[in-house]
Coordinates of C-alpha atoms and ligand atoms in Angstrom, one line a residue:
M1 CA 38.5 97.2 -116.2
A2 CA 37.2 93.7 -116.9
R3 CA 34.1 92.0 -114.6
L4 CA 36.0 88.8 -113.2
V5 CA 34.8 85.8 -111.3
M6 CA 37.1 84.1 -109.3
K7 CA 36.5 80.5 -107.7
F8 CA 38.8 78.8 -105.3
G9 CA 38.5 74.9 -104.6
G10 CA 38.5 73.1 -101.5
T11 CA 42.5 73.2 -100.8
S12 CA 42.9 76.5 -101.9
V13 CA 40.5 77.5 -98.8
A14 CA 41.8 74.6 -96.7
D15 CA 42.6 77.1 -93.2
L16 CA 42.7 80.3 -92.7
D17 CA 46.2 80.6 -93.9
R18 CA 45.3 79.5 -97.4
I19 CA 41.9 81.9 -97.1
R20 CA 44.5 84.7 -96.6
N21 CA 46.0 83.5 -99.7
V22 CA 42.9 83.7 -101.6
A23 CA 42.2 86.6 -100.2
R24 CA 45.5 88.0 -101.6
H25 CA 44.8 87.2 -105.1
V26 CA 41.4 89.0 -105.0
K27 CA 42.9 92.0 -103.7
R28 CA 45.1 92.4 -106.3
E29 CA 42.6 92.1 -109.1
V30 CA 40.4 94.7 -107.1
E31 CA 43.8 97.3 -106.9
A32 CA 43.7 96.5 -110.8
G33 CA 40.6 98.1 -111.2
H34 CA 38.6 95.0 -111.8
E35 CA 34.9 94.6 -110.5
V36 CA 35.0 91.2 -108.5
A37 CA 32.8 88.4 -108.0
V38 CA 34.1 85.1 -105.5
V39 CA 33.3 81.8 -105.7
V40 CA 34.5 79.5 -102.7
S41 CA 34.1 75.7 -102.0
A42 CA 34.1 74.3 -98.6
M43 CA 37.5 73.3 -96.4
A44 CA 39.1 70.4 -98.2
G45 CA 37.5 67.8 -96.9
Q46 CA 34.7 68.9 -95.2
T47 CA 32.1 68.2 -97.4
N48 CA 33.0 64.5 -96.8
K49 CA 32.7 64.7 -93.5
L50 CA 29.3 66.7 -93.7
V51 CA 27.8 63.4 -96.2
E52 CA 29.0 61.1 -93.8
F53 CA 27.0 62.7 -90.9
C54 CA 24.4 62.4 -93.3
R55 CA 24.8 58.4 -93.9
D56 CA 25.8 58.0 -90.0
A57 CA 22.4 59.5 -89.2
S58 CA 20.7 57.4 -91.7
A59 CA 20.9 55.1 -94.4
L60 CA 17.8 56.8 -95.8
H61 CA 17.9 60.3 -95.3
D62 CA 15.7 63.1 -96.8
A63 CA 17.9 64.9 -99.9
R64 CA 16.5 68.3 -98.2
E65 CA 17.8 67.5 -94.9
Y66 CA 21.2 66.3 -96.7
D67 CA 21.6 69.5 -98.5
A68 CA 21.3 71.9 -95.9
V69 CA 23.5 70.0 -94.0
V70 CA 26.3 69.5 -97.1
A71 CA 25.7 73.4 -97.9
S72 CA 27.2 74.5 -94.6
G73 CA 30.8 73.8 -95.7
E74 CA 30.5 76.7 -98.1
Q75 CA 28.6 78.9 -96.2
V76 CA 31.7 79.3 -93.3
T77 CA 34.2 79.4 -96.3
S78 CA 32.5 82.2 -97.6
G79 CA 32.1 84.3 -94.6
L80 CA 35.3 83.7 -93.8
L81 CA 36.8 85.3 -96.8
A82 CA 34.7 88.3 -96.5
I83 CA 35.9 88.6 -93.3
V84 CA 39.9 88.5 -94.2
L85 CA 39.1 90.6 -97.1
Q86 CA 37.4 93.0 -94.9
D87 CA 40.4 92.9 -93.0
M88 CA 43.0 93.8 -95.8
G89 CA 40.5 97.1 -96.2
V90 CA 38.7 95.2 -98.9
N91 CA 34.9 96.2 -99.4
A92 CA 33.5 92.8 -99.3
R93 CA 30.6 90.7 -98.3
S94 CA 28.9 87.3 -98.3
W95 CA 26.6 85.8 -100.4
Q96 CA 24.5 82.4 -99.6
G97 CA 22.7 80.7 -102.6
W98 CA 19.2 82.0 -101.3
Q99 CA 20.0 85.6 -101.2
V100 CA 21.0 86.2 -104.7
P101 CA 19.0 83.9 -105.7
I102 CA 20.4 80.8 -107.6
K103 CA 17.2 79.3 -108.1
T104 CA 17.7 75.5 -108.9
D105 CA 14.7 72.4 -110.0
E106 CA 14.3 70.0 -107.0
T107 CA 16.9 67.4 -107.7
H108 CA 18.3 67.5 -103.9
G109 CA 21.4 66.5 -104.0
A110 CA 22.4 66.8 -107.4
A111 CA 20.2 69.9 -108.5
R112 CA 20.9 72.0 -112.2
I113 CA 20.7 75.8 -111.5
K114 CA 17.6 76.9 -113.6
E115 CA 17.7 80.6 -113.6
I116 CA 20.3 83.6 -112.0
D117 CA 19.1 87.3 -112.0
G118 CA 22.2 88.4 -111.7
A119 CA 20.8 92.2 -111.6
F120 CA 21.0 92.8 -107.9
L121 CA 25.0 91.3 -107.5
S122 CA 26.0 93.2 -110.6
E123 CA 24.8 96.4 -109.3
R124 CA 26.6 95.6 -105.3
I125 CA 29.6 94.4 -107.6
S126 CA 29.6 97.7 -110.4
Q127 CA 29.6 100.0 -106.9
G128 CA 33.0 98.1 -105.8
Q129 CA 31.8 95.7 -103.2
V130 CA 33.5 92.5 -103.8
A131 CA 30.6 89.6 -103.5
V132 CA 32.1 86.0 -102.0
L133 CA 29.6 83.8 -103.2
A134 CA 28.6 80.0 -101.5
G135 CA 29.3 77.8 -104.3
F136 CA 27.8 74.6 -104.2
Q137 CA 23.9 75.9 -103.3
G138 CA 20.9 77.8 -104.6
I139 CA 17.4 77.4 -103.7
S140 CA 14.4 74.9 -104.6
P141 CA 10.9 75.5 -105.9
D142 CA 9.7 74.5 -102.8
N143 CA 12.1 76.8 -100.9
R144 CA 14.4 74.9 -99.5
I145 CA 18.6 74.6 -100.0
A146 CA 19.9 72.6 -102.8
T147 CA 23.5 71.4 -103.9
L148 CA 24.4 71.0 -107.4
G149 CA 26.4 67.4 -106.7
R150 CA 30.1 67.3 -105.9
G151 CA 32.7 69.4 -107.5
G152 CA 29.1 71.6 -108.0
S153 CA 31.1 74.9 -107.0
D154 CA 32.6 75.2 -110.8
T155 CA 29.0 75.2 -112.0
S156 CA 28.4 78.0 -109.5
A157 CA 31.3 80.0 -110.6
V158 CA 29.9 79.7 -114.6
A159 CA 26.8 80.0 -114.2
I160 CA 27.4 83.4 -112.0
A161 CA 29.5 84.1 -114.9
A162 CA 27.3 83.9 -117.1
A163 CA 24.4 85.6 -115.0
I164 CA 26.8 89.0 -114.4
K165 CA 28.0 88.9 -118.0
A166 CA 31.5 88.3 -116.5
D167 CA 34.6 89.1 -118.9
R168 CA 36.1 86.0 -117.7
C169 CA 35.8 83.0 -115.0
D170 CA 38.8 81.8 -113.3
I171 CA 39.0 78.4 -111.9
Y172 CA 41.6 79.1 -109.1
T173 CA 42.6 75.4 -108.2
D174 CA 45.8 73.4 -106.4
V175 CA 47.1 72.7 -110.1
D176 CA 48.4 75.6 -112.5
G177 CA 46.0 73.9 -115.5
V178 CA 44.1 71.6 -117.5
Y179 CA 47.1 68.6 -118.3
T180 CA 46.8 66.2 -120.7
T181 CA 46.1 63.6 -118.2
D182 CA 46.0 63.8 -114.0
P183 CA 49.8 65.3 -113.4
R184 CA 49.2 63.2 -109.9
I185 CA 49.8 60.1 -112.0
V186 CA 51.8 60.8 -114.9
P187 CA 54.6 63.1 -113.7
K188 CA 55.2 63.8 -117.5
A189 CA 51.7 65.0 -117.9
R190 CA 51.8 68.7 -119.8
R191 CA 49.8 71.9 -119.5
L192 CA 47.7 72.5 -122.3
D193 CA 47.6 76.6 -123.2
R194 CA 44.1 75.7 -124.6
V195 CA 41.6 73.3 -124.9
S196 CA 38.4 73.7 -127.0
F197 CA 34.9 72.9 -124.6
E198 CA 33.9 69.7 -126.7
E199 CA 37.1 68.1 -125.8
M200 CA 37.6 69.5 -122.1
L201 CA 33.7 68.6 -121.2
E202 CA 35.0 65.1 -122.7
M203 CA 37.8 64.9 -120.6
A204 CA 35.6 65.7 -117.3
S205 CA 32.7 63.6 -118.5
L206 CA 35.4 60.9 -118.4
G207 CA 36.8 61.3 -115.4
A208 CA 38.8 64.5 -115.5
K209 CA 37.7 66.2 -112.2
V210 CA 39.8 69.4 -112.3
L211 CA 35.7 70.7 -113.7
Q212 CA 32.8 69.9 -112.7
V213 CA 30.9 68.5 -116.2
R214 CA 28.0 70.8 -116.0
S215 CA 30.3 74.1 -115.8
V216 CA 32.0 72.7 -118.8
E217 CA 28.2 72.7 -120.6
M218 CA 27.5 75.7 -119.2
A219 CA 30.3 77.7 -120.3
M220 CA 30.1 76.1 -123.9
V221 CA 26.4 77.3 -124.3
H222 CA 26.5 80.3 -122.5
G223 CA 30.3 80.7 -124.0
V224 CA 31.5 82.0 -121.1
R225 CA 35.5 82.2 -121.3
T226 CA 36.9 79.8 -118.3
F227 CA 40.5 80.1 -117.3
V228 CA 41.9 77.4 -115.2
R229 CA 44.8 78.2 -113.0
S230 CA 47.0 77.7 -109.6
S231 CA 46.2 79.5 -106.5
F232 CA 49.3 78.2 -104.7
E233 CA 51.1 80.5 -107.2
D234 CA 52.5 83.9 -105.0
P235 CA 49.4 86.2 -105.7
D236 CA 51.8 89.5 -106.3
A237 CA 54.2 87.4 -108.5
P238 CA 54.2 89.1 -112.4
Q239 CA 51.3 87.2 -114.3
V240 CA 52.5 86.7 -117.3
G241 CA 51.6 83.5 -119.5
I242 CA 50.9 83.3 -123.4
G243 CA 48.3 86.0 -125.0
N244 CA 47.6 88.5 -122.4
L245 CA 46.8 85.9 -119.8
P246 CA 48.2 84.5 -116.8
P247 CA 50.0 81.5 -116.6
G248 CA 46.8 78.5 -117.3
T249 CA 44.5 76.9 -119.3
L250 CA 41.5 78.7 -121.7
I251 CA 38.7 76.8 -122.3
C252 CA 37.6 78.3 -125.6
D253 CA 36.0 77.5 -128.7
E254 CA 37.4 75.4 -131.2
E255 CA 38.4 78.3 -133.5
E256 CA 40.7 80.1 -131.0
L257 CA 42.7 77.2 -130.7
V258 CA 46.5 77.8 -132.1
E259 CA 48.2 75.1 -132.5
Q260 CA 45.9 71.4 -132.6
Q261 CA 47.5 67.6 -132.4
V262 CA 45.3 64.6 -132.9
V263 CA 45.3 63.8 -129.1
T264 CA 44.9 66.4 -127.0
G265 CA 44.4 64.0 -123.6
I266 CA 44.0 60.9 -121.5
A267 CA 41.6 60.6 -119.0
F268 CA 40.3 57.9 -116.4
A269 CA 37.4 57.2 -114.3
K270 CA 37.4 54.3 -111.8
D271 CA 33.8 54.6 -110.6
E272 CA 32.4 52.2 -113.0
A273 CA 31.5 48.4 -112.7
Q274 CA 31.1 45.3 -115.3
I275 CA 28.2 43.6 -115.5
S276 CA 28.6 40.6 -118.1
I277 CA 24.9 38.3 -118.6
R278 CA 26.0 34.8 -119.2
D279 CA 23.5 32.8 -122.2
V280 CA 20.8 35.1 -122.7
A281 CA 18.4 33.9 -125.4
D282 CA 19.8 35.9 -128.7
K283 CA 16.6 36.9 -130.4
P284 CA 14.6 40.5 -131.2
G285 CA 13.6 42.3 -128.2
V286 CA 16.6 40.9 -125.2
A287 CA 18.4 44.0 -125.1
T288 CA 14.8 45.8 -123.9
T289 CA 14.4 42.9 -121.5
V290 CA 17.7 43.8 -120.1
F291 CA 18.2 47.5 -120.4
G292 CA 14.1 48.7 -120.0
P293 CA 14.2 47.3 -115.8
L294 CA 17.4 49.5 -115.8
S295 CA 16.6 52.3 -117.0
E296 CA 13.0 52.5 -115.2
S297 CA 15.5 52.1 -111.8
N298 CA 17.5 55.1 -113.3
I299 CA 20.7 52.7 -113.1
N300 CA 22.9 54.6 -116.1
V301 CA 24.0 52.2 -118.5
D302 CA 27.6 53.1 -120.1
M303 CA 29.5 51.0 -122.4
I304 CA 27.4 48.1 -124.3
V305 CA 29.1 44.8 -125.5
Q306 CA 27.0 41.9 -126.9
N307 CA 27.9 39.4 -128.8
I308 CA 26.5 37.4 -131.9
S309 CA 26.2 34.0 -130.8
P310 CA 28.1 31.0 -133.0
D311 CA 25.0 28.8 -132.5
G312 CA 21.8 31.8 -133.4
Q313 CA 20.7 30.1 -129.7
T314 CA 22.0 32.2 -126.8
T315 CA 24.5 35.3 -126.3
D316 CA 26.6 37.1 -123.7
I317 CA 26.2 40.8 -122.9
T318 CA 28.5 42.9 -120.7
F319 CA 27.7 46.5 -119.9
T320 CA 28.9 49.0 -117.5
V321 CA 27.2 50.8 -114.4
P322 CA 28.4 53.7 -112.0
E323 CA 29.5 51.9 -109.2
T324 CA 27.1 53.2 -106.9
D325 CA 24.7 51.7 -108.8
Y326 CA 26.3 48.1 -109.1
Q327 CA 24.4 45.8 -106.3
R328 CA 20.9 47.6 -107.4
A329 CA 21.8 46.7 -111.2
L330 CA 22.5 43.4 -110.0
K331 CA 18.9 43.3 -107.8
V332 CA 16.7 44.5 -110.7
L333 CA 18.5 42.5 -113.2
E334 CA 18.1 39.3 -110.5
D335 CA 14.3 40.2 -109.9
N336 CA 13.7 40.2 -113.8
R337 CA 15.6 36.7 -114.2
D338 CA 12.6 35.1 -115.7
E339 CA 11.4 37.6 -118.3
I340 CA 15.3 37.9 -119.5
G341 CA 16.1 34.5 -119.4
Y342 CA 19.8 34.3 -118.5
Q343 CA 22.3 31.8 -117.0
N344 CA 24.4 33.4 -114.9
I345 CA 25.3 37.0 -114.0
E346 CA 29.1 38.2 -113.2
G347 CA 30.3 41.3 -112.6
A348 CA 33.6 43.4 -111.3
T349 CA 33.8 46.6 -109.8
D350 CA 37.8 46.4 -109.9
V351 CA 38.1 48.2 -113.8
V352 CA 38.6 51.2 -115.0
K353 CA 37.9 53.1 -118.0
V354 CA 40.6 54.4 -119.9
S355 CA 39.7 57.2 -122.5
V356 CA 41.8 59.0 -125.7
I357 CA 40.3 62.3 -126.4
G358 CA 40.8 64.4 -129.5
I359 CA 38.8 66.8 -132.3
G360 CA 42.1 66.2 -134.2
M361 CA 40.6 62.2 -134.3
R362 CA 37.5 63.6 -136.8
S363 CA 40.1 63.8 -139.4
H364 CA 42.9 61.0 -138.7
A365 CA 42.4 57.3 -138.6
G366 CA 44.1 54.7 -136.3
I367 CA 43.7 56.4 -133.4
A368 CA 41.9 53.2 -132.0
A369 CA 44.1 50.9 -134.1
Q370 CA 47.4 52.7 -132.4
C371 CA 45.2 52.5 -128.6
F372 CA 44.5 48.3 -129.0
K373 CA 48.1 47.9 -130.2
G374 CA 50.0 49.7 -127.1
L375 CA 47.7 48.3 -124.6
A376 CA 48.0 44.9 -126.3
E377 CA 51.7 45.4 -126.3
K378 CA 51.7 46.0 -122.4
N379 CA 49.8 42.9 -121.8
I380 CA 46.5 44.2 -120.7
N381 CA 43.3 43.3 -121.9
I382 CA 40.5 45.3 -123.0
R383 CA 37.4 44.2 -121.5
A384 CA 35.1 46.6 -123.4
I385 CA 35.4 49.7 -126.0
T386 CA 33.4 52.3 -127.0
T387 CA 34.2 55.6 -129.7
S388 CA 32.6 58.7 -130.5
E389 CA 34.2 61.3 -132.9
I390 CA 36.5 62.4 -130.5
K391 CA 37.1 60.0 -128.3
I392 CA 37.6 56.3 -127.2
S393 CA 36.9 54.3 -124.3
V394 CA 38.8 51.3 -122.9
L395 CA 37.4 49.1 -119.8
I396 CA 40.5 47.0 -118.8
D397 CA 41.3 45.5 -114.8
S398 CA 42.3 48.5 -112.3
D399 CA 45.6 47.1 -111.7
Y400 CA 46.5 48.5 -115.0
T401 CA 45.3 51.6 -114.7
E402 CA 48.8 53.7 -114.3
L403 CA 50.5 51.0 -117.2
A404 CA 47.4 51.9 -119.5
V405 CA 47.3 55.6 -119.1
R406 CA 51.0 56.6 -119.3
T407 CA 51.4 54.0 -122.5
L408 CA 49.1 55.6 -123.9
H409 CA 50.2 59.0 -123.1
S410 CA 53.4 58.2 -124.7
L411 CA 52.2 57.0 -127.5
Y412 CA 50.3 59.5 -128.5
G413 CA 53.5 61.9 -128.2
L414 CA 51.6 63.8 -125.2
D415 CA 54.5 63.1 -122.8
G416 CA 56.6 66.8 -121.6
Ligands
ADP501 P1 39.1 72.1 -106.6 O1 39.3 71.7 -104.9 O2 39.9 73.2 -106.4 O3 37.6 71.8 -107.0 P2 39.8 69.4 -107.8 O4 40.3 68.3 -106.5 O5 38.3 69.4 -107.5 O6 40.0 70.8 -107.1 O7 40.1 69.3 -108.9 C1 41.4 69.1 -109.4 C2 42.4 67.8 -109.5 O8 42.2 67.5 -110.2 C3 43.7 68.2 -109.4 O9 44.6 68.3 -108.4 C4 44.6 66.8 -110.2 O10 44.9 65.9 -109.6 C5 43.1 66.6 -110.7 N1 42.9 66.2 -112.5 C6 42.5 64.9 -112.7 N2 42.8 65.1 -114.1 C7 43.3 66.6 -114.3 C8 44.1 67.2 -115.8 N3 43.2 66.7 -116.8 N4 44.8 68.5 -115.7 C9 44.7 69.0 -114.2 N5 44.1 68.1 -113.3 C10 43.6 67.0 -113.0
LIG502 N1 32.2 71.3 -101.4 C1 31.8 71.0 -102.4 C2 32.6 69.5 -102.6 O1 33.7 68.9 -102.4 C3 31.3 71.5 -103.9 C4 32.8 71.6 -104.7 O2 34.4 71.4 -104.1 O3 33.1 72.2 -105.7 O4 31.7 68.6 -103.7
MG503 MG1 36.7 70.5 -107.6

């Protein structure tokens, strides 16, 4: 007997038929003798609609009321799944975030989980009752509903798994695992049997939306064995994959990896915008006058490129910000124009950040050079570059996204 958390994303619970399919997956595990907690997302598209309602109601809405509205999608699916399970003869009940309780901080709209007392939940599931939890939500210190940021049900699931000391957290989604890149963009993408926490963290942060970034952080910190698999496989088919696991991808410690490639995957993120400040005085402290006000306005700067000026007089600074903060960033720089002292500002939102990820890069030289050469051969211009120990990111025109991702995927021998 094991203790399992099973998480089902939006497409997996998109309608009643799919919810019935989910219930069959749950029933299978219950009948195998396992203790089960389930975490569900809202039906696909539902959260977007709710977000839209809030925006239409008022551009400057109260974040606490936004949370009250957008958390409702998960309330519906948790209740419906409990009803369907009961109908199949499985003992089940739904739980909202506040009932557990899942305590968060006060950052409404992007709250962090602070604490989960899993005792009550553990007691119920050990008595054989399936707990169906609404993902994406918790309760803030001021006793209000708080949501965890888009894609947050993954984080709910991993946090619950840590709190009830589950043996595994199964993330059921619309793909049968983590691939070398988004299989929707590269049909030759290959499923990975295992990925280290660290690589998964980079892949998620750099745009692979298969897992929310915070869920991976949490899995890494608490050592939660996280397994990504498909909800669309026949629930009653034999569960045979690798190493006593069904087909899917295990996110685990580096030591558990069997074979190690230099490059594990390619990710891309289209939600960045580029800003270039032209002819800034090339003197000490200029970076502070640019990035200080941005940081005070809570705008995250990601890639930064600054040239050395040929004449020691003026230089150009290029950097990226989240696309959602683009207009605000331009305004901040405009407001601080006198202090910074520049000729003009240029910007672009039609850019994409493409990243190559792999822990093997720590011990292999030349990976970056290979990437630049490969892109050059396809005539793809690089606007900015950043690297870390296990990744290289390049900023390019978004028109070249697919070409760049496919080129790099083949170049590093990832094609299946
Ligand atoms: P859910 O609704 O189940 O949470 P998501 O849409 O959030 O599902 O995440 C699954 C999607 O992530 C897949 O449909 C796939 O297109 C996308 N994806 C992006 N990168 C990857 C990757 N490297 N491996 C697998 N899926 C990926
Ligand atoms: N329903 C929420 C969203 O669409 C949370 C999730 O699906 O993980 O972002
Ligand atoms: Mg998701």
